[in-house]
Coordinates of C-alpha atoms in Angstrom, one line a residue:
X1 CA 120.5 77.4 82.3
X2 CA 117.0 78.9 82.0
X3 CA 114.9 78.8 79.0
X4 CA 114.4 81.8 76.7
X5 CA 111.9 84.4 77.6
X6 CA 108.3 83.7 76.8
X7 CA 106.4 86.1 74.5
X8 CA 104.7 87.6 77.6
X9 CA 108.0 88.1 79.4
X10 CA 109.5 89.8 76.4
X11 CA 106.6 92.2 76.1
X12 CA 106.9 93.1 79.7
X13 CA 110.7 93.8 79.8
X14 CA 111.9 97.0 81.5
X15 CA 110.7 100.1 79.7
X16 CA 107.3 98.7 78.9
X17 CA 104.1 99.7 80.6
X18 CA 103.3 97.7 83.7
X19 CA 100.1 95.6 83.4
X20 CA 97.2 95.2 85.7
X21 CA 96.8 91.5 84.9
X22 CA 98.3 89.3 87.8
X23 CA 99.4 86.6 85.4
X24 CA 101.4 89.1 83.3
X25 CA 102.7 90.7 86.5
X26 CA 104.0 87.3 87.7
X27 CA 105.6 86.8 84.3
X28 CA 107.6 90.1 84.4
X29 CA 108.6 89.6 88.0
X30 CA 109.7 86.0 87.3
X31 CA 111.8 87.1 84.4
X32 CA 113.5 89.7 86.6
X33 CA 114.2 87.0 89.2
X34 CA 115.9 84.9 86.6
X35 CA 118.0 87.9 85.5
X36 CA 119.0 88.4 89.2
X37 CA 120.2 84.8 89.3
X38 CA 122.1 85.3 86.1
X39 CA 123.9 88.2 87.8
X40 CA 124.7 86.1 90.9
X41 CA 126.1 83.4 88.7
X42 CA 128.2 85.6 86.5
X43 CA 129.7 87.7 89.3
X44 CA 131.0 84.7 91.2
X45 CA 134.8 84.8 91.5
X46 CA 136.3 81.2 91.4
X47 CA 139.6 80.4 93.0
X48 CA 142.0 77.7 91.8
X49 CA 139.9 75.0 93.5
X50 CA 136.7 76.2 91.9
X51 CA 135.4 77.7 95.2
X52 CA 133.3 80.8 94.7
X53 CA 133.2 84.1 96.4
X54 CA 131.4 87.3 95.5
X55 CA 132.3 91.0 95.5
X56 CA 131.3 92.9 98.5
X57 CA 131.5 96.6 99.4
X58 CA 133.6 98.3 102.0
X59 CA 131.7 101.2 103.4
X60 CA 132.4 104.5 105.1
X61 CA 130.3 107.3 106.6
X62 CA 129.3 108.5 103.1
X63 CA 128.5 105.0 101.6
X64 CA 130.5 102.5 99.6
X65 CA 134.2 103.2 99.2
X66 CA 135.7 100.0 97.6
X67 CA 135.1 96.4 96.6
X68 CA 136.5 93.4 98.5
X69 CA 136.0 89.6 98.2
X70 CA 135.9 86.8 100.6
X71 CA 133.5 88.3 103.1
X72 CA 131.7 85.4 104.9
X73 CA 128.6 87.1 106.4
X74 CA 124.9 86.5 105.8
X75 CA 124.2 90.2 105.6
X76 CA 126.5 91.3 102.9
X77 CA 128.8 88.4 102.1
X78 CA 129.1 85.0 100.6
X79 CA 126.8 83.2 103.1
X80 CA 123.9 85.5 102.1
X81 CA 124.4 84.8 98.4
X82 CA 124.8 81.1 98.9
X83 CA 121.6 81.1 101.1
X84 CA 119.7 82.8 98.3
X85 CA 121.1 80.6 95.5
X86 CA 120.3 77.5 97.5
X87 CA 116.6 78.4 97.5
X88 CA 116.5 80.0 94.1
X89 CA 118.3 77.2 92.3
X90 CA 115.7 74.6 93.3
X91 CA 112.7 77.0 93.0
X92 CA 113.5 78.3 89.5
X93 CA 115.0 75.0 88.2
X94 CA 118.4 76.5 87.7
X95 CA 121.1 73.8 87.9
X96 CA 123.8 76.5 87.5
X97 CA 122.6 78.1 90.7
X98 CA 122.3 74.8 92.5
X99 CA 125.8 73.8 91.6
X100 CA 127.3 77.2 92.6
X101 CA 125.4 77.2 95.9
X102 CA 126.7 73.8 96.8
X103 CA 130.3 74.8 96.0
X104 CA 129.9 78.0 98.0
X105 CA 128.5 76.2 101.0
X106 CA 131.3 73.6 101.0
X107 CA 133.8 76.4 100.8
X108 CA 132.3 78.4 103.7
X109 CA 132.0 75.4 106.0
X110 CA 135.5 74.1 105.1
X111 CA 137.2 77.4 105.9
X112 CA 135.5 78.3 109.3
X113 CA 137.7 80.7 111.3
X114 CA 139.1 79.4 114.5
X115 CA 140.2 82.8 116.0
X116 CA 138.5 83.4 119.4
X117 CA 137.5 86.9 118.3
X118 CA 135.9 85.8 115.0
X119 CA 132.4 87.4 114.6
X120 CA 129.8 85.0 116.0
X121 CA 126.5 86.8 115.3
X122 CA 123.7 86.0 112.8
X123 CA 123.9 88.8 110.3
X124 CA 127.7 89.5 110.4
X125 CA 129.1 86.3 111.9
X126 CA 129.3 82.5 112.0
X127 CA 125.7 82.0 113.2
X128 CA 124.6 83.3 109.8
X129 CA 126.9 80.8 108.1
X130 CA 125.2 78.1 110.3
X131 CA 121.9 78.8 108.5
X132 CA 123.4 76.9 105.6
X133 CA 123.9 73.7 107.7
X134 CA 121.0 71.4 108.3
X135 CA 120.5 70.6 112.0
X136 CA 123.9 72.0 113.1
X137 CA 124.9 75.2 114.8
X138 CA 128.0 76.5 116.6
X139 CA 128.2 77.3 120.3
X140 CA 129.1 81.0 119.7
X141 CA 129.2 83.8 122.2
X142 CA 129.2 87.6 121.9
X143 CA 129.5 90.7 124.1
X144 CA 126.6 92.1 122.2
X145 CA 122.9 91.1 122.7
X146 CA 121.2 91.9 119.4
X147 CA 120.4 89.9 116.3
X148 CA 123.1 91.4 114.1
X149 CA 126.3 90.5 116.0
X150 CA 125.1 89.5 119.4
X151 CA 123.6 86.7 121.5
X152 CA 120.1 86.9 120.0
X153 CA 121.4 86.0 116.6
X154 CA 123.4 83.1 118.0
X155 CA 120.3 81.9 119.9
X156 CA 118.1 82.1 116.8
X157 CA 120.6 80.0 114.9
X158 CA 120.7 77.4 117.7
X159 CA 116.9 77.3 117.8
X160 CA 116.6 76.9 114.0
X161 CA 119.0 73.9 114.2
X162 CA 117.6 72.6 117.5
X163 CA 121.2 72.1 118.5
X164 CA 123.0 72.6 121.8
X165 CA 120.1 73.1 124.2
X166 CA 122.4 73.7 127.2
X167 CA 124.2 76.4 125.4
X168 CA 120.9 78.0 124.4
X169 CA 119.8 78.0 128.0
X170 CA 123.0 79.8 128.9
X171 CA 122.3 82.4 126.2
X172 CA 118.8 83.0 127.5
X173 CA 120.1 83.4 131.1
X174 CA 122.7 85.9 129.9
X175 CA 120.2 87.9 127.9
X176 CA 118.2 88.2 131.1
X177 CA 121.3 89.3 133.0
X178 CA 122.1 92.0 130.5
X179 CA 118.5 93.3 130.3
X180 CA 117.7 96.6 132.0
X181 CA 114.5 96.8 134.1
X182 CA 112.4 99.7 132.8
X183 CA 109.2 101.2 134.2
X184 CA 107.4 98.9 131.6
X185 CA 109.2 95.8 130.7
X186 CA 112.9 95.3 129.9
X187 CA 115.3 96.7 127.3
X188 CA 118.8 95.8 126.2
X189 CA 121.3 98.7 126.2
X190 CA 124.6 98.0 124.4
X191 CA 127.0 97.9 127.3
X192 CA 129.9 97.9 124.8
X193 CA 129.2 101.5 124.0
X194 CA 129.1 104.7 126.0
X195 CA 126.7 107.6 126.4
X196 CA 123.7 108.0 124.1
X197 CA 125.2 105.4 121.7
X198 CA 124.5 102.7 124.3
X199 CA 120.7 103.4 124.6
X200 CA 118.4 100.5 124.0
X201 CA 116.8 100.3 120.6
X202 CA 113.6 99.1 118.9
X203 CA 113.5 97.0 115.9
X204 CA 114.8 93.7 114.4
X205 CA 118.5 94.2 113.6
X206 CA 119.8 95.9 116.8
X207 CA 116.7 96.2 119.0
X208 CA 114.2 94.5 121.2
X209 CA 112.2 92.9 118.4
X210 CA 115.1 90.8 117.2
X211 CA 115.8 89.6 120.8
X212 CA 112.2 88.8 121.4
X213 CA 112.1 86.8 118.2
X214 CA 115.1 84.7 119.2
X215 CA 113.7 84.0 122.6
X216 CA 110.3 82.9 121.2
X217 CA 112.0 80.6 118.7
X218 CA 114.1 79.1 121.5
X219 CA 110.9 78.5 123.5
X220 CA 109.3 76.7 120.6
X221 CA 112.4 74.6 120.0
X222 CA 113.0 73.5 123.7
X223 CA 109.9 73.3 126.0
X224 CA 112.3 73.2 129.0
X225 CA 113.4 76.8 128.2
X226 CA 109.9 78.1 127.4
X227 CA 109.0 79.6 130.8
X228 CA 112.2 81.7 131.2
X229 CA 112.5 82.6 127.5
X230 CA 108.9 83.7 127.1
X231 CA 108.8 85.6 130.3
X232 CA 111.8 87.6 129.1
X233 CA 110.3 88.0 125.6
X234 CA 107.1 89.3 127.1
X235 CA 109.0 92.0 129.0
X236 CA 110.8 93.0 125.8
X237 CA 107.5 93.3 124.0
X238 CA 106.1 95.4 126.8
X239 CA 109.1 97.8 126.6
X240 CA 108.9 98.1 122.9
X241 CA 105.1 98.7 123.0
X242 CA 105.8 101.9 125.0
X243 CA 107.5 103.3 121.9
X244 CA 104.8 102.0 119.4
X245 CA 102.9 104.9 117.7
X246 CA 99.8 103.8 115.8
X247 CA 99.5 107.2 114.1
X248 CA 103.0 106.9 112.6
X249 CA 102.5 103.2 112.0
X250 CA 105.4 101.7 113.8
X251 CA 108.4 102.1 116.1
X252 CA 111.1 104.8 116.2
X253 CA 114.7 104.5 115.2
X254 CA 116.4 105.7 118.4
X255 CA 120.0 105.7 117.1
X256 CA 120.0 109.4 116.1
X257 CA 119.3 112.6 118.1
X258 CA 116.4 113.4 115.8
X259 CA 114.0 110.4 116.2
X260 CA 112.5 109.1 113.0
X261 CA 109.8 106.5 112.3
X262 CA 111.1 104.4 109.4
X263 CA 109.4 101.5 107.6
X264 CA 112.7 99.6 107.1
X265 CA 113.5 96.0 107.8
X266 CA 116.5 96.7 110.0
X267 CA 115.2 99.6 112.2
X268 CA 111.6 100.0 111.4
X269 CA 108.1 98.7 111.0
X270 CA 109.0 96.1 108.3
X271 CA 111.3 94.1 110.6
X272 CA 109.3 94.6 113.8
X273 CA 106.2 93.7 112.0
X274 CA 107.7 90.5 110.6
X275 CA 108.7 89.5 114.1
X276 CA 105.1 89.9 115.3
X277 CA 103.7 87.9 112.3
X278 CA 106.2 85.2 113.3
X279 CA 105.0 85.3 116.9
X280 CA 101.4 84.8 115.7
X281 CA 102.5 81.8 113.7
X282 CA 104.2 80.3 116.7
X283 CA 101.1 80.8 118.8
X284 CA 99.0 79.1 116.1
X285 CA 101.5 76.2 116.2
X286 CA 100.8 75.8 119.9
X287 CA 103.2 78.1 121.7
X288 CA 101.5 79.2 124.9
X289 CA 102.7 82.8 125.4
X290 CA 102.3 85.1 128.5
X291 CA 101.3 88.2 126.6
X292 CA 98.2 89.5 124.7
X293 CA 98.0 87.8 121.3
X294 CA 95.5 90.4 120.3
X295 CA 98.0 93.2 121.0
X296 CA 100.6 91.3 118.9
X297 CA 98.1 91.0 116.1
X298 CA 97.1 94.7 116.3
X299 CA 100.8 95.7 116.2
X300 CA 101.4 93.4 113.2
X301 CA 98.4 94.9 111.3
X302 CA 99.6 98.4 112.1
X303 CA 103.0 97.6 110.6
X304 CA 101.4 96.0 107.5
X305 CA 99.4 99.1 106.9
X306 CA 102.4 101.4 107.2
X307 CA 104.5 99.1 105.0
X308 CA 101.7 98.8 102.4
X309 CA 101.7 102.6 102.1
X310 CA 105.5 102.7 101.8
X311 CA 105.6 100.0 99.2
X312 CA 102.9 101.7 97.1
X313 CA 104.7 105.0 97.3
X314 CA 107.9 103.3 96.1
X315 CA 106.1 101.8 93.2
X316 CA 104.6 105.2 92.3
X317 CA 108.0 106.8 92.4
X318 CA 109.4 104.1 90.1
X319 CA 106.6 104.6 87.6
X320 CA 107.0 108.3 87.6
X321 CA 110.8 108.7 87.8
X322 CA 112.3 105.3 87.0
X323 CA 113.9 102.8 89.3
X324 CA 116.5 105.3 90.3
X325 CA 113.9 107.3 92.0
X326 CA 113.4 104.5 94.6
X327 CA 116.1 105.1 97.2
X328 CA 117.8 101.7 97.9
X329 CA 115.6 100.0 95.3
X330 CA 113.8 96.8 96.1
X331 CA 116.4 95.6 98.6
X332 CA 115.6 94.1 101.9
X333 CA 117.4 96.1 104.6
X334 CA 117.2 99.7 103.4
X335 CA 114.8 99.6 100.4
X336 CA 111.3 98.8 99.5
X337 CA 112.0 95.0 99.7
X338 CA 111.5 95.1 103.4
X339 CA 108.0 96.6 103.3
X340 CA 107.0 94.5 100.3
X341 CA 108.3 91.3 102.0
X342 CA 106.3 92.1 105.1
X343 CA 103.1 92.7 103.1
X344 CA 103.6 89.3 101.3
X345 CA 104.2 87.5 104.6
X346 CA 101.1 89.1 106.0
X347 CA 99.0 87.6 103.2
X348 CA 100.0 84.1 104.4
X349 CA 100.0 84.6 108.1
X350 CA 96.8 86.8 108.4
X351 CA 95.0 85.0 105.5
X352 CA 94.6 88.1 103.4
X353 CA 95.5 87.1 99.8
X354 CA 95.0 90.6 98.6
X355 CA 98.2 91.7 100.4
X356 CA 100.2 89.4 98.2
X357 CA 98.5 90.7 95.0
X358 CA 99.4 94.3 96.1
X359 CA 103.0 93.3 96.7
X360 CA 103.2 91.6 93.3
X361 CA 101.8 94.7 91.6
X362 CA 104.2 97.0 93.3
X363 CA 107.2 94.8 92.4
X364 CA 106.0 94.6 88.8
X365 CA 105.9 98.3 88.6
X366 CA 109.5 98.6 89.9
X367 CA 110.8 95.9 87.5
X368 CA 109.1 97.5 84.5
X369 CA 110.7 100.8 85.3
X370 CA 114.2 99.3 86.0
X371 CA 117.1 98.6 83.6
X372 CA 117.2 95.1 82.1
X373 CA 120.4 94.3 83.9
X374 CA 119.9 94.1 87.7
X375 CA 123.5 95.2 88.1
X376 CA 122.2 98.7 87.3
X377 CA 119.4 98.6 89.9
X378 CA 119.7 100.9 93.0
X379 CA 121.5 99.3 95.9
X380 CA 120.8 99.5 99.6
X381 CA 124.2 101.1 100.1
X382 CA 124.9 104.6 98.8
X383 CA 127.3 104.4 95.8
X384 CA 127.2 100.6 95.6
X385 CA 124.8 99.9 92.7
X386 CA 125.5 96.4 91.5
X387 CA 125.7 95.0 95.0
X388 CA 124.8 91.3 95.0
X389 CA 124.4 90.8 98.7
X390 CA 121.4 89.4 100.6
X391 CA 120.5 92.4 102.7
X392 CA 121.4 95.4 100.5
X393 CA 121.6 93.8 97.0
X394 CA 120.3 91.6 94.3
X395 CA 120.4 88.2 96.2
X396 CA 117.7 89.3 98.6
X397 CA 115.7 91.0 95.9
X398 CA 115.8 87.8 93.8
X399 CA 114.3 85.7 96.7
X400 CA 111.5 88.3 97.2
X401 CA 110.7 88.5 93.5
X402 CA 110.5 84.7 93.2
X403 CA 108.2 84.5 96.3
X404 CA 105.9 87.0 94.6
X405 CA 106.0 85.4 91.1
X406 CA 105.7 81.8 92.2
X407 CA 104.2 81.6 95.7
X408 CA 105.1 78.5 97.7
X409 CA 108.6 77.8 96.4
X410 CA 110.9 79.9 98.6
X411 CA 110.7 80.9 102.3
X412 CA 110.0 84.4 103.5
X413 CA 112.9 86.8 103.0
X414 CA 112.1 89.1 106.0
X415 CA 112.2 86.1 108.4
X416 CA 115.4 84.8 106.8
X417 CA 113.7 81.5 106.1
X418 CA 112.2 80.9 109.5
X419 CA 108.9 78.9 109.3
X420 CA 109.8 77.5 105.9
X421 CA 107.9 77.9 102.7
X422 CA 104.5 79.6 102.8
X423 CA 102.0 80.7 100.2
X424 CA 100.4 78.6 97.5
X425 CA 101.3 77.9 93.9

C-alpha cells in the first residue's frame, strides 16, 4: 500500500486553497491519484477464484438506471479498469494495484466470449480487451466502421499489436468500400441505421477522426498497407476539414438536429485534436503522408486553444462552486479530462511545456475543490457518481492525474496509450 500523506499533501487536501506553486500542485494532484487507486482497489468484487470485476452502470435516456458487474469493455467495464491499474500500479509503486491488474487481466483473457455476435470493437468489444495483451490481437469483424464498435477500432488494435497483417489489409479494403465519396474527400455513414441517424460524423469515437487514426497507425505498422491506408485517411481528413470551424475551435457534433461544437473527447475538439497530434508524431517518426502536415498542425493547435479555454473554465467553476459545478467532473469522455488530457499531450508533441503547467494547475484547482473521496466526484454519466470506469469515471481520471503529477510514467489517456510514455520526470 502507499505511504502516508506528506505534510504538503495534507495541507493541500480538498477544501484547502489551491496553490500557485507547481511542486505543491503536483503534490495535491498526486495524492488525489493515489486516492483514486484506493477506490479502484476497494471497489473490486472478487469471485470464489479471486478474479476481480468492478461495478458498472446500466444507462437509459436520462442517465444511469442501475449497477451491474462483469462488463468486459474498455470504455466502461473491467478492461478499462485493468488497463488503468496496470499503468498506475507500476507508476505509483502500488503493489496492490499491480496484483489486482494482473488478476483482472488473466480473468478477462481466460473468459473470452466465443459467440459470433460478441462485440468486437475497441471501446465496447474484444479489441479493447486486446489492448491488455502484448503483441496479440483478435481477427475481429464488425458491421460498423467507427472506433467504438466498428472496424476502425479493430484495425487500431491490430496495428498496436502488429498482428494479423492480412486481416488488417482486409479491414482497410472494407473501410474503403464502405466510405461515401463526398464533394471533398470521403465519409463513413453508418449503414446499420436509417434516415438522419445514419449521417456521417466528425470526431474520434464515432466519426472520421477515429477512422483516420486507425488507418494511419496501420500504415505505420505495415509499410505494405501504407499507400492504400494513407490515401483513404487523407480523404477522411479532407471531408472532416470541410466541417472544421476555426472561430468555434473545432468540429461539430452532427448527431442531433441542433448542431453543437463541443470540446469533448468522444465527439469534439479534444478527441479530434488528439488524433491530429498523434498524426504529427507519426510524421515525425518517418511516416510519409499524402496531406498537408501544416494543415494538420494548424487544426491541432486550434483544438488545443479551444480545449485550453474549456479546461480553464472548468477549473474556474470548480473554484467558485465546488467540484459539483463541473459537469461530468474530470472524466475523459464527457468531462474536463478530455480537454485537459489534450492540453497535456500537446505540451509533449508540440514542445510547449507551458501547456502541461496549465493542465496541472487546472487539475489541482479541481482536486482542491472536490471531496476527499473520489467516489463522490462527478461522473461522466448523469446519476452515476462513483463510476470507476476508464471513460466516464475514476480509472481514467487517475491516469490523467498521474500523468500531470509525475510526467513520464504513464501513457497519454486521450490516445489510450498509443505512442507510449511521453513527458519528462
